CSV table of N, CA and C in Angstrom, one decimal:
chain,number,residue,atom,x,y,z
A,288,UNK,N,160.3,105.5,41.7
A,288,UNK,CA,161.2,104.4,42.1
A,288,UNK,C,160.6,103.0,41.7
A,289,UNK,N,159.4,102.5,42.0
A,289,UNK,CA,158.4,101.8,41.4
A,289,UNK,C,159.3,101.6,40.4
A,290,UNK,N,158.9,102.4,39.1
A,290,UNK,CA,158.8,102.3,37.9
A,290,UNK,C,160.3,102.0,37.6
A,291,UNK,N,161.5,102.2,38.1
A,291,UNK,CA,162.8,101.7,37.9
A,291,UNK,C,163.2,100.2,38.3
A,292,UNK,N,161.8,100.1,39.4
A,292,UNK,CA,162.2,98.6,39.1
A,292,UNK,C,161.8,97.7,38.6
A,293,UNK,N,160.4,98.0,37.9
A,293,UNK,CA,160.1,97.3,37.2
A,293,UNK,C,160.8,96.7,36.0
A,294,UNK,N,161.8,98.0,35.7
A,294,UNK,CA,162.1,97.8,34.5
A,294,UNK,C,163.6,97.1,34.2
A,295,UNK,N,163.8,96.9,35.7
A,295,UNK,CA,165.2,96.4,35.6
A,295,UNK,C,165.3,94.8,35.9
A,296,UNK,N,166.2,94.1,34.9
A,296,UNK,CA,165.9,92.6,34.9
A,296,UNK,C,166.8,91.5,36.3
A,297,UNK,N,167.5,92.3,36.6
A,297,UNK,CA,168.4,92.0,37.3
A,297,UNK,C,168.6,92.4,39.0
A,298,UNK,N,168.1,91.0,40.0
A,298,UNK,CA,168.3,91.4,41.2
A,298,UNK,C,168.9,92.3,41.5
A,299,UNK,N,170.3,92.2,41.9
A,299,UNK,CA,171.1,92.7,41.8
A,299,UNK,C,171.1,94.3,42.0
A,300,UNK,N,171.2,94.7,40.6
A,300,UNK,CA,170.2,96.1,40.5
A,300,UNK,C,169.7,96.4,41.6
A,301,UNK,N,168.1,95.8,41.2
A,301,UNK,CA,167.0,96.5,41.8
A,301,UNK,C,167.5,96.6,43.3
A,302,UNK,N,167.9,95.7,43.9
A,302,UNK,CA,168.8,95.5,45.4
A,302,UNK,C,169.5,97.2,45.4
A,303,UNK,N,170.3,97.8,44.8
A,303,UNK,CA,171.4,98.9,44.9
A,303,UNK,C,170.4,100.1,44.4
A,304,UNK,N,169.1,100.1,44.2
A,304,UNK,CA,168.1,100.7,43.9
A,304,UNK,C,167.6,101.4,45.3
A,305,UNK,N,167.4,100.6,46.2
A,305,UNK,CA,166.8,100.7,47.3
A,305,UNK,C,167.3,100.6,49.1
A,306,UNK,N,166.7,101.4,49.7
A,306,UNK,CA,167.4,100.6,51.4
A,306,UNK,C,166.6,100.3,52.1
A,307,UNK,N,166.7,100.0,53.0
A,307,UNK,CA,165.6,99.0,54.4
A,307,UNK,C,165.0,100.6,55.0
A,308,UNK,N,164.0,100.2,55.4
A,308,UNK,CA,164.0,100.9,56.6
A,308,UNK,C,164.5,101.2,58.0
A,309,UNK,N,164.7,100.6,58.0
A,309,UNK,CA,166.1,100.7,59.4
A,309,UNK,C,167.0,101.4,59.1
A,310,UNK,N,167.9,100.8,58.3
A,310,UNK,CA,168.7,102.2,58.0
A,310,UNK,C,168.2,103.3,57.9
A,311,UNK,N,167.5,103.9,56.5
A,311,UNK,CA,166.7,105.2,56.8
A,311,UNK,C,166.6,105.7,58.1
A,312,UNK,N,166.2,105.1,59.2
A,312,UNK,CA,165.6,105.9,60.6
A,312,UNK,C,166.8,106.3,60.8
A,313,UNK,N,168.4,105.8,60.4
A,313,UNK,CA,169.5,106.2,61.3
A,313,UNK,C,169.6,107.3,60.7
A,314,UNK,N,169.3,107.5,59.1
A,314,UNK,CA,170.0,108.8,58.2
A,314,UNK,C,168.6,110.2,58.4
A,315,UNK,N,169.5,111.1,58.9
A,315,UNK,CA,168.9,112.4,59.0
A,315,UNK,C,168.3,113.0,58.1
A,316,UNK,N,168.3,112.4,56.7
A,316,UNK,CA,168.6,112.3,55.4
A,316,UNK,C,166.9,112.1,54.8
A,317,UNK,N,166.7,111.4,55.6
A,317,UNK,CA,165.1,110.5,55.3
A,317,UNK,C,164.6,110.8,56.1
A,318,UNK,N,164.3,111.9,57.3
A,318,UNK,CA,163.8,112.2,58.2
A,318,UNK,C,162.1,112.5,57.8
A,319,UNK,N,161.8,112.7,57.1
A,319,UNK,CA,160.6,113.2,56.2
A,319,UNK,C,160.2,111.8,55.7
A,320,UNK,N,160.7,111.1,55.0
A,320,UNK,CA,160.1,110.1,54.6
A,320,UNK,C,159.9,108.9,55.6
A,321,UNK,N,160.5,109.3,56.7
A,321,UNK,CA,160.3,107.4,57.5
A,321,UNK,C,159.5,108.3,58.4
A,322,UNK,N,159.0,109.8,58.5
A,322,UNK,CA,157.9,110.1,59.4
A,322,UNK,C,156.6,109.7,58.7
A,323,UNK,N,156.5,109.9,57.0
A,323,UNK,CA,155.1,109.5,56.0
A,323,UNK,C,155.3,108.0,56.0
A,324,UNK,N,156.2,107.2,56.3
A,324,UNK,CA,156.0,105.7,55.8
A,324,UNK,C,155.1,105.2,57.1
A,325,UNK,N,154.5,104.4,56.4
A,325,UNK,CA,152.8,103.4,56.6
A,325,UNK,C,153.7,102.3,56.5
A,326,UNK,N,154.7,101.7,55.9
A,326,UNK,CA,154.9,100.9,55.7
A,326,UNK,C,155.3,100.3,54.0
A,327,UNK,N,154.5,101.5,52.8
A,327,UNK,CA,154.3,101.1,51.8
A,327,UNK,C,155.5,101.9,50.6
A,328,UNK,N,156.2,102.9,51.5
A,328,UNK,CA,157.0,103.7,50.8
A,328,UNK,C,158.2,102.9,50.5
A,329,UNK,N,158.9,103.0,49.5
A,329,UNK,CA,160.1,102.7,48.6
A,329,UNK,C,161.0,103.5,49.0
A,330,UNK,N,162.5,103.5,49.4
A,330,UNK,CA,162.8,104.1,50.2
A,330,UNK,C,164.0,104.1,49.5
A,331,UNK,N,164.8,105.3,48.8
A,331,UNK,CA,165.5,105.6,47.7
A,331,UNK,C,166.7,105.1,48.5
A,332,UNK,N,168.0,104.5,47.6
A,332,UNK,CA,169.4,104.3,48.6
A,332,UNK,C,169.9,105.2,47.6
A,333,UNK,N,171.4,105.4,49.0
A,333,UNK,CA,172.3,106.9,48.9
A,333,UNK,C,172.6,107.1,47.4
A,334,UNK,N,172.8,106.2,47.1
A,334,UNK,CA,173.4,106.3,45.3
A,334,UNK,C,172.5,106.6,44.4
A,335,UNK,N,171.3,106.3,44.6
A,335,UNK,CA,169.8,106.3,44.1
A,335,UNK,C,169.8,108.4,44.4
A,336,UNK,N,170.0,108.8,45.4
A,336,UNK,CA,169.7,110.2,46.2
A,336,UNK,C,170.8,110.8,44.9
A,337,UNK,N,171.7,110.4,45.3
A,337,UNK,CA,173.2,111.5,44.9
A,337,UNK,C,173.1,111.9,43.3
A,338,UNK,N,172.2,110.2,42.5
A,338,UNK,CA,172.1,110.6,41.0
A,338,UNK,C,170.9,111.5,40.6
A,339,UNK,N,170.2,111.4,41.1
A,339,UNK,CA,168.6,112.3,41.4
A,339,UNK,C,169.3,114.0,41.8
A,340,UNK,N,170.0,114.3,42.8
A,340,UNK,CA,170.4,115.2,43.4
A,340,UNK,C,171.4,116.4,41.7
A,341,UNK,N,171.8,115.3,41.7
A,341,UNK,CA,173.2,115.6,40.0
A,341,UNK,C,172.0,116.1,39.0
A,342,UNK,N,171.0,115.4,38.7
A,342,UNK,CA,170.4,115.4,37.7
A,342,UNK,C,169.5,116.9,38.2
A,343,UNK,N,168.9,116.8,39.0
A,343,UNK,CA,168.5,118.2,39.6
A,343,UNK,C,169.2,119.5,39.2
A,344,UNK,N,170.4,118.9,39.4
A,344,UNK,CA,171.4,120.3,39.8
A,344,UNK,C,171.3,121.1,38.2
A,345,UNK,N,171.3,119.6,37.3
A,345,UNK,CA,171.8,119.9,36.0
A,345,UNK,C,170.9,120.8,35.3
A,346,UNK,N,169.8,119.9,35.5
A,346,UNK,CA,168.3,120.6,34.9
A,346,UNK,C,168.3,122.1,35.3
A,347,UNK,N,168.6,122.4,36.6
A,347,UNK,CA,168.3,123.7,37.4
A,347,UNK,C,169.5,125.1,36.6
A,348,UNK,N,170.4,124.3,36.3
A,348,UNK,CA,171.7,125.0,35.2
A,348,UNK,C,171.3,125.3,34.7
A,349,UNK,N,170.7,124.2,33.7
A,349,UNK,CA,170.2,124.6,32.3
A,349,UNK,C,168.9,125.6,32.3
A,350,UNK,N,168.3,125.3,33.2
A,350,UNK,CA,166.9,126.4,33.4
A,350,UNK,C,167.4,127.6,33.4
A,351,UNK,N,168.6,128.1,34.1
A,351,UNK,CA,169.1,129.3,34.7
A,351,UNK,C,169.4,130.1,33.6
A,352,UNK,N,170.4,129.2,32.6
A,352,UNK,CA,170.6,130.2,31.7
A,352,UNK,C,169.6,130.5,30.5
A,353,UNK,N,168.6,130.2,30.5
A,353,UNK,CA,167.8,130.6,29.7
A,353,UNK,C,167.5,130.4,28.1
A,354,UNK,N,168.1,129.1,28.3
A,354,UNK,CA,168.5,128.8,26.6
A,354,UNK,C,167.2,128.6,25.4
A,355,UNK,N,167.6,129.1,24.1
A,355,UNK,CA,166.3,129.2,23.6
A,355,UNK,C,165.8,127.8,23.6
A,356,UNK,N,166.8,126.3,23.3
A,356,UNK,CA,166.5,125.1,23.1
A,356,UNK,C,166.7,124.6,24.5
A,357,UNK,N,165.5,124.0,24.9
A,357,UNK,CA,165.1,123.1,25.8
A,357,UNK,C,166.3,121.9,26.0
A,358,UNK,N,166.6,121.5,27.0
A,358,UNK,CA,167.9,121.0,27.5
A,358,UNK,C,166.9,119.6,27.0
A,359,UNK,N,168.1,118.7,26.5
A,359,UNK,CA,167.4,117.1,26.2
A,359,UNK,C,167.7,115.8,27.4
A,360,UNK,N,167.3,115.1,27.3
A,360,UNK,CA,167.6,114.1,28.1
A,360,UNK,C,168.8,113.6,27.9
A,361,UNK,N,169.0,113.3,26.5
A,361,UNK,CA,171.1,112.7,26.3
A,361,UNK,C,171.7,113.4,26.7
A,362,UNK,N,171.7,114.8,27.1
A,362,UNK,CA,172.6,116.0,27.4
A,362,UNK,C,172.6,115.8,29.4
A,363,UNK,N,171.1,115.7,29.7
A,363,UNK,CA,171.5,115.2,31.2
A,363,UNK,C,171.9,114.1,31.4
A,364,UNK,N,171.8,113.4,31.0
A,364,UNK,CA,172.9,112.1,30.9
A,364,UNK,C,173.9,112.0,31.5
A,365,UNK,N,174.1,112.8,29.9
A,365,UNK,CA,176.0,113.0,29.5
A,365,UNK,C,176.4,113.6,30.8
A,366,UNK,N,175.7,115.0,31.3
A,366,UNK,CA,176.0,115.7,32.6
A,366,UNK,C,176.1,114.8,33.9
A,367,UNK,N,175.4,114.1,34.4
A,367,UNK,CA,175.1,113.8,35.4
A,367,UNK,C,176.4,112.7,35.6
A,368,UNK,N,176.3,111.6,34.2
A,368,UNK,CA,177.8,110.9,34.0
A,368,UNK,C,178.7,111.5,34.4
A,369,UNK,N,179.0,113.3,33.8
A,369,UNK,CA,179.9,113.6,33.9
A,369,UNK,C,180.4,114.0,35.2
A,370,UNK,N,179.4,114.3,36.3
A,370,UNK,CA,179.6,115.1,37.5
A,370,UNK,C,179.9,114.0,38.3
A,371,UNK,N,178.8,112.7,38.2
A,371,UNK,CA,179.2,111.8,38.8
A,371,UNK,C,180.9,111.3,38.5
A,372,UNK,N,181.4,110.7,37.0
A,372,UNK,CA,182.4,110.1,37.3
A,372,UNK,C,182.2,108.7,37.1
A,373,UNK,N,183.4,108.1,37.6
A,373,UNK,CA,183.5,106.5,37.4
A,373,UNK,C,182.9,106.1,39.0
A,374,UNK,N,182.8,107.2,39.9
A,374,UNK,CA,182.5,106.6,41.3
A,374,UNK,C,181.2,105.5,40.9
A,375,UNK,N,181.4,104.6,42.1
A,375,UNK,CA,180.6,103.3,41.9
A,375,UNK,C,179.8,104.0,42.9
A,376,UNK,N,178.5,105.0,42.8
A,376,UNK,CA,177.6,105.1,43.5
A,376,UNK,C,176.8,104.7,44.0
A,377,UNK,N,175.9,103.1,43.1
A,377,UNK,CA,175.1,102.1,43.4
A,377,UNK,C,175.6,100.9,44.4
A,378,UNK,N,177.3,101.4,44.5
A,378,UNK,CA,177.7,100.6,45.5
A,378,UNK,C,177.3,98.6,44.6
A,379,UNK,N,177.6,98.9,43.5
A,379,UNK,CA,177.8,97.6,42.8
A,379,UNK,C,178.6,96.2,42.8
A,380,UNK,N,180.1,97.0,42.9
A,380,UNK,CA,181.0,96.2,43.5
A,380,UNK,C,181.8,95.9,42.5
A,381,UNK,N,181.9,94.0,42.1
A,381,UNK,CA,182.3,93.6,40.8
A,381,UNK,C,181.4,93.4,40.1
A,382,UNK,N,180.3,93.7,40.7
A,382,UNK,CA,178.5,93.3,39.7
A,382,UNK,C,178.3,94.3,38.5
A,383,UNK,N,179.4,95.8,39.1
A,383,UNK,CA,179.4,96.8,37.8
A,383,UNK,C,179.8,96.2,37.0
A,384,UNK,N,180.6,95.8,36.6
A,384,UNK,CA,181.5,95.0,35.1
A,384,UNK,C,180.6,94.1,34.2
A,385,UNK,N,179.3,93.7,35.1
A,385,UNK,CA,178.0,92.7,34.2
A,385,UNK,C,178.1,93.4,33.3
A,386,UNK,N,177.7,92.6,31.8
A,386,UNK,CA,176.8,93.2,30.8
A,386,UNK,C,176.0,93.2,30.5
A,387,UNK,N,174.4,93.6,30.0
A,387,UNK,CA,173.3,93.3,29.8
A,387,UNK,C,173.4,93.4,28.6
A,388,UNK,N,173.0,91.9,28.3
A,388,UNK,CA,172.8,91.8,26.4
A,388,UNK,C,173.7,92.3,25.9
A,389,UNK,N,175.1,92.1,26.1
A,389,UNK,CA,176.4,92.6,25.6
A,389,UNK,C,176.8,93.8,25.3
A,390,UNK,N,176.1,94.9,25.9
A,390,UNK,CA,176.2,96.1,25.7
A,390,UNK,C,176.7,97.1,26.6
A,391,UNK,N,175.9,96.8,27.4
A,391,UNK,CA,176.2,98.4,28.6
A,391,UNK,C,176.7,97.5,29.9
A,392,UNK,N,177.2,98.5,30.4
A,392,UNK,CA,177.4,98.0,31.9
A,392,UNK,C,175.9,98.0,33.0
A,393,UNK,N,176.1,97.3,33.9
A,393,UNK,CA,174.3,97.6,34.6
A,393,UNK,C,174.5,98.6,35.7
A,394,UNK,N,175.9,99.3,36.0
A,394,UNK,CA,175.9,100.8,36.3
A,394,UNK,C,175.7,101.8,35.2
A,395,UNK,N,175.4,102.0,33.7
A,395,UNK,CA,175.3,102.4,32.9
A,395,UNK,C,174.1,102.3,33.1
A,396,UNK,N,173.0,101.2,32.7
A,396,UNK,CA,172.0,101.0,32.6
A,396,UNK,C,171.0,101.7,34.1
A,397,UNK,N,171.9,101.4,35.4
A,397,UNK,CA,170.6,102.3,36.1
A,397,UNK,C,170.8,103.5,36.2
A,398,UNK,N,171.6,104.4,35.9
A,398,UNK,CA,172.2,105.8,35.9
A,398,UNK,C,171.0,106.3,35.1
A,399,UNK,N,171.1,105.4,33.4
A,399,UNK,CA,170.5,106.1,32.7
A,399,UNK,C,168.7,106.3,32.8
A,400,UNK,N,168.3,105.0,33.6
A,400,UNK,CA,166.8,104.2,33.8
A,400,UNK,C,166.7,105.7,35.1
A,401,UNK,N,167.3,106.1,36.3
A,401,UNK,CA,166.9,106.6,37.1
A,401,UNK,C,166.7,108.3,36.4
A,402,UNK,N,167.8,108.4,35.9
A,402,UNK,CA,167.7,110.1,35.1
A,402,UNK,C,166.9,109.9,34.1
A,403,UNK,N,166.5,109.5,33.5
A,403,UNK,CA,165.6,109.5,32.4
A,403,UNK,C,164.2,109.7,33.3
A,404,UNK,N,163.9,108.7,33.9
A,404,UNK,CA,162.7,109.1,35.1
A,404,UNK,C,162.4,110.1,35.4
A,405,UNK,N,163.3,110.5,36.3
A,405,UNK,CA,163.5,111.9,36.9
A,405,UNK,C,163.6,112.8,36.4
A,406,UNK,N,163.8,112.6,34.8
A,406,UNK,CA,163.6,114.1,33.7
A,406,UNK,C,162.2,113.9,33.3
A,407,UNK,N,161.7,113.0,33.1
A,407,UNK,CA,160.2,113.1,32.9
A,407,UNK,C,159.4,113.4,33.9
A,408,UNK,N,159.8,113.1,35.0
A,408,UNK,CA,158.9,113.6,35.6
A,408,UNK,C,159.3,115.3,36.2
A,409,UNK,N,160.3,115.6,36.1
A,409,UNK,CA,160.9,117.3,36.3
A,409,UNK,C,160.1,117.9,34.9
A,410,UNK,N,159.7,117.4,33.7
A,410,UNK,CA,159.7,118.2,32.9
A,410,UNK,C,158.2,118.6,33.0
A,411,UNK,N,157.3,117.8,33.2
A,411,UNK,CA,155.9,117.8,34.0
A,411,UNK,C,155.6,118.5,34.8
A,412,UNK,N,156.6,118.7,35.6
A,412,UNK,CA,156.5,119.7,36.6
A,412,UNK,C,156.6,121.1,36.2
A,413,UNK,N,157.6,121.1,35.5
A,413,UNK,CA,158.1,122.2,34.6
A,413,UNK,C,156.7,122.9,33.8
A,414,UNK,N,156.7,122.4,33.2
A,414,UNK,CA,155.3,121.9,32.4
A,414,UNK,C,153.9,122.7,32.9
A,415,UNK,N,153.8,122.3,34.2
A,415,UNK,CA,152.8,122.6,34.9
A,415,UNK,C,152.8,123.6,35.9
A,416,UNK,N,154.0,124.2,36.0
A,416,UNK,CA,154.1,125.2,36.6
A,416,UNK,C,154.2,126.5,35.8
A,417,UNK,N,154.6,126.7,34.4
A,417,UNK,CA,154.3,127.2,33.6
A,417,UNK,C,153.1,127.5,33.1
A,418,UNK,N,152.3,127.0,32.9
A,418,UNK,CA,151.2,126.8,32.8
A,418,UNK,C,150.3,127.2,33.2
A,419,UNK,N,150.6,127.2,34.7
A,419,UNK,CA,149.7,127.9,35.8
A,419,UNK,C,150.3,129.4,35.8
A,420,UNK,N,151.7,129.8,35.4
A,420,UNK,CA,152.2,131.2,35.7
A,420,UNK,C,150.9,132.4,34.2
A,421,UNK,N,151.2,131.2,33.4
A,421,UNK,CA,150.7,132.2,32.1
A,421,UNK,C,149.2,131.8,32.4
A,422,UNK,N,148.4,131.1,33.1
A,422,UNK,CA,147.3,131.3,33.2
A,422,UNK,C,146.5,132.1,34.3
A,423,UNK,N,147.7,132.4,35.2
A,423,UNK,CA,146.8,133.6,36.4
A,423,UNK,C,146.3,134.5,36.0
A,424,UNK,N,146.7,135.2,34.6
A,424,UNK,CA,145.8,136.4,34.7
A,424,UNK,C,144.4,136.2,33.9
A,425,UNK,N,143.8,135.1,33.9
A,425,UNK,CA,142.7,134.8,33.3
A,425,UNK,C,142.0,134.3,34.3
A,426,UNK,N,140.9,135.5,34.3
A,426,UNK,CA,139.7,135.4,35.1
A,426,UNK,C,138.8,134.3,35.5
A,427,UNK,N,138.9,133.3,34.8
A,427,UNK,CA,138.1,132.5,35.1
A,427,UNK,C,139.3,131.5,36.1
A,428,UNK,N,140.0,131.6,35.9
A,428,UNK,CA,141.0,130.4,37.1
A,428,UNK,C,141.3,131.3,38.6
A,429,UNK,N,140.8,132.7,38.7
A,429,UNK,CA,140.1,133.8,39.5
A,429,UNK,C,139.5,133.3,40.5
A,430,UNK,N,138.5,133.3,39.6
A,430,UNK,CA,137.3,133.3,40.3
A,430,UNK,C,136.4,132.0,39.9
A,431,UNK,N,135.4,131.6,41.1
A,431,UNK,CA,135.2,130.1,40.7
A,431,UNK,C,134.1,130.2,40.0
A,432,UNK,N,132.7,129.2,39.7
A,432,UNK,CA,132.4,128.9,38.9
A,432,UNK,C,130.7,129.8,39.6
A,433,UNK,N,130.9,129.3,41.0
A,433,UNK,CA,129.3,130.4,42.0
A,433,UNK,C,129.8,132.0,41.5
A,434,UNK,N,130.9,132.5,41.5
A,434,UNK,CA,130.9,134.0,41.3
A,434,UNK,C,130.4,134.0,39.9
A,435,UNK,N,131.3,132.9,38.8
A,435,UNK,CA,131.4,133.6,37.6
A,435,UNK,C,129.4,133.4,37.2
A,436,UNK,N,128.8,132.4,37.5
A,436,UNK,CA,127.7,131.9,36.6
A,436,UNK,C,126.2,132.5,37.4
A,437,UNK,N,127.0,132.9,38.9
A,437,UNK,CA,125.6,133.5,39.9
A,437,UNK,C,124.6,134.9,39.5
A,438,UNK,N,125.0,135.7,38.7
A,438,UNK,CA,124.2,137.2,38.2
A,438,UNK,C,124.1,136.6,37.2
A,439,UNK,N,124.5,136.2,36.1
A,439,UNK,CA,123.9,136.0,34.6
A,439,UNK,C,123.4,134.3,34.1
Protein backbone atom coordinates (compact mmCIF):
# COMPACT_ATOMS: atom_id res chain seq x y z
CA UNK A 1 0.00 0.00 0.00
CA UNK A 2 3.11 2.21 0.87
CA UNK A 3 4.33 1.68 -2.39
CA UNK A 4 1.01 2.83 -4.27
CA UNK A 5 1.36 5.85 -2.84
CA UNK A 6 4.23 6.80 -3.47
CA UNK A 7 3.77 6.47 -6.78
CA UNK A 8 0.70 8.39 -7.24
CA UNK A 9 0.97 12.22 -7.98
CA UNK A 10 -2.26 13.16 -7.05
CA UNK A 11 -4.00 13.91 -3.60
CA UNK A 12 -6.89 12.96 -4.48
CA UNK A 13 -5.98 9.42 -5.31
CA UNK A 14 -3.89 8.66 -2.66
CA UNK A 15 -7.04 9.92 -0.36
CA UNK A 16 -9.46 6.96 -2.19
CA UNK A 17 -6.32 4.72 -1.54
CA UNK A 18 -6.88 4.52 2.08
CA UNK A 19 -9.34 4.86 5.34
CA UNK A 20 -9.02 6.20 8.87
CA UNK A 21 -8.94 4.18 11.48
CA UNK A 22 -12.09 4.77 12.99
CA UNK A 23 -13.91 3.57 10.43
CA UNK A 24 -11.96 0.29 10.22
CA UNK A 25 -12.93 -0.49 14.07
CA UNK A 26 -16.75 -0.19 12.76
CA UNK A 27 -15.96 -2.78 9.63
CA UNK A 28 -15.90 -6.44 10.74
CA UNK A 29 -13.91 -6.50 7.72
CA UNK A 30 -10.58 -5.24 9.36
CA UNK A 31 -11.11 -6.95 12.43
CA UNK A 32 -7.44 -8.48 12.21
CA UNK A 33 -5.89 -5.57 11.13
CA UNK A 34 -7.05 -2.81 13.80
CA UNK A 35 -6.30 -5.73 16.41
CA UNK A 36 -2.18 -5.63 14.84
CA UNK A 37 -2.26 -1.74 14.41
CA UNK A 38 0.39 0.07 16.73
CA UNK A 39 -0.64 2.87 15.15
CA UNK A 40 1.73 2.49 12.02
CA UNK A 41 -0.52 0.24 9.69
CA UNK A 42 -1.95 1.69 6.36
CA UNK A 43 -5.30 0.65 6.35
CA UNK A 44 -6.61 -0.42 2.75
CA UNK A 45 -10.22 1.44 1.79
CA UNK A 46 -13.31 -0.77 0.52
CA UNK A 47 -12.41 -0.08 -3.12
CA UNK A 48 -8.70 -0.60 -2.48
CA UNK A 49 -10.14 -4.42 -0.79
CA UNK A 50 -12.72 -5.22 -3.70
CA UNK A 51 -9.81 -4.61 -6.48
CA UNK A 52 -7.11 -6.84 -4.59
CA UNK A 53 -10.09 -9.38 -3.87
CA UNK A 54 -10.85 -9.42 -8.18
CA UNK A 55 -7.36 -9.67 -8.81
CA UNK A 56 -7.02 -12.71 -6.44
CA UNK A 57 -9.87 -14.35 -7.71
CA UNK A 58 -8.34 -13.94 -11.16
CA UNK A 59 -4.93 -15.16 -10.50
CA UNK A 60 -6.55 -18.19 -8.50
CA UNK A 61 -8.54 -19.04 -12.11
CA UNK A 62 -5.84 -18.97 -13.95
CA UNK A 63 -3.71 -21.14 -11.46
CA UNK A 64 -6.67 -23.68 -11.46
CA UNK A 65 -6.64 -24.40 -14.90
CA UNK A 66 -3.30 -25.26 -15.37
CA UNK A 67 -2.17 -23.44 -18.25
CA UNK A 68 1.12 -24.22 -19.93
CA UNK A 69 1.75 -20.16 -20.24
CA UNK A 70 1.93 -18.35 -17.09
CA UNK A 71 -1.04 -15.78 -16.89
CA UNK A 72 0.55 -12.07 -17.50
CA UNK A 73 -0.16 -8.99 -15.80
CA UNK A 74 -2.08 -7.21 -18.99
CA UNK A 75 -4.38 -10.15 -18.93
CA UNK A 76 -5.16 -9.45 -15.06
CA UNK A 77 -5.79 -6.19 -15.80
CA UNK A 78 -7.91 -6.68 -18.55
CA UNK A 79 -9.85 -9.32 -15.97
CA UNK A 80 -10.10 -7.43 -12.97
CA UNK A 81 -11.36 -4.28 -15.33
CA UNK A 82 -13.46 -6.62 -16.60
CA UNK A 83 -15.16 -8.10 -13.41
CA UNK A 84 -14.98 -4.81 -11.90
CA UNK A 85 -16.84 -2.74 -14.69
CA UNK A 86 -17.34 1.03 -14.94
CA UNK A 87 -18.34 0.86 -11.03
CA UNK A 88 -16.61 3.79 -9.41
CA UNK A 89 -15.01 1.70 -6.65
CA UNK A 90 -12.37 4.29 -5.38
CA UNK A 91 -15.43 6.14 -4.75
CA UNK A 92 -13.82 9.12 -7.04
CA UNK A 93 -16.78 10.93 -7.87
CA UNK A 94 -16.24 13.67 -10.72
CA UNK A 95 -12.30 13.38 -9.85
CA UNK A 96 -12.74 10.03 -12.12
CA UNK A 97 -12.97 12.08 -15.45
CA UNK A 98 -9.21 13.75 -14.47
CA UNK A 99 -6.61 13.04 -16.84
CA UNK A 100 -3.11 12.42 -16.09
CA UNK A 101 -0.85 13.80 -18.68
CA UNK A 102 -3.67 13.50 -21.19
CA UNK A 103 -3.99 10.02 -21.17
CA UNK A 104 -5.72 7.79 -18.73
CA UNK A 105 -8.28 8.38 -16.43
CA UNK A 106 -6.82 8.46 -12.47
CA UNK A 107 -9.47 5.50 -11.94
CA UNK A 108 -7.56 3.74 -14.79
CA UNK A 109 -4.30 4.70 -13.37
CA UNK A 110 -4.98 3.31 -9.69
CA UNK A 111 -6.71 0.07 -10.82
CA UNK A 112 -3.75 -0.53 -12.78
CA UNK A 113 -0.91 0.77 -9.95
CA UNK A 114 -2.87 -1.52 -7.22
CA UNK A 115 -3.02 -4.89 -9.50
CA UNK A 116 0.19 -4.60 -10.86
CA UNK A 117 1.44 -4.59 -7.11
CA UNK A 118 -0.50 -7.21 -6.01
CA UNK A 119 0.62 -9.43 -9.04
CA UNK A 120 4.14 -8.91 -8.03
CA UNK A 121 3.87 -9.57 -5.08
CA UNK A 122 1.28 -12.90 -5.54
CA UNK A 123 3.88 -14.10 -8.06
CA UNK A 124 6.68 -14.16 -5.19
CA UNK A 125 4.60 -15.92 -3.31
CA UNK A 126 3.83 -18.23 -5.99
CA UNK A 127 7.38 -18.38 -6.58
CA UNK A 128 8.29 -19.37 -3.14
CA UNK A 129 5.93 -21.73 -2.46
CA UNK A 130 6.94 -23.70 -5.28
CA UNK A 131 10.05 -23.78 -4.45
CA UNK A 132 9.83 -25.04 -1.13
CA UNK A 133 7.25 -27.99 -2.65
CA UNK A 134 10.18 -29.19 -5.11
CA UNK A 135 12.65 -28.76 -2.46
CA UNK A 136 11.22 -31.09 0.44
CA UNK A 137 12.53 -34.01 -0.67
CA UNK A 138 16.10 -32.93 -0.34
CA UNK A 139 17.75 -33.86 2.61
CA UNK A 140 19.56 -31.25 3.51
CA UNK A 141 16.40 -28.70 4.05
CA UNK A 142 15.57 -32.16 6.38
CA UNK A 143 17.65 -32.05 8.41
CA UNK A 144 19.70 -29.17 10.00
CA UNK A 145 23.21 -28.44 9.78
CA UNK A 146 24.13 -30.30 13.89
CA UNK A 147 22.55 -33.56 12.37
CA UNK A 148 24.00 -33.26 8.96
CA UNK A 149 27.95 -32.08 9.88
CA UNK A 150 27.88 -33.91 13.71
CA UNK A 151 29.40 -37.84 12.72
CA UNK A 152 31.61 -36.76 9.80
Amino acid sequence: MRRALKKLPCDVCRASLVTDAASAIKDQSYHLLSLKNNGGLVIPSEGTVRVIRAAEWVIRQASSFRRSQPIKLLEVIYLVRKRIGSEDVFVLGEHIGDTQYGIDSHHHTLLTIVVSLFFKLRLHHIAKMTTLSLQSNNMRQKLNKTVLFKGH
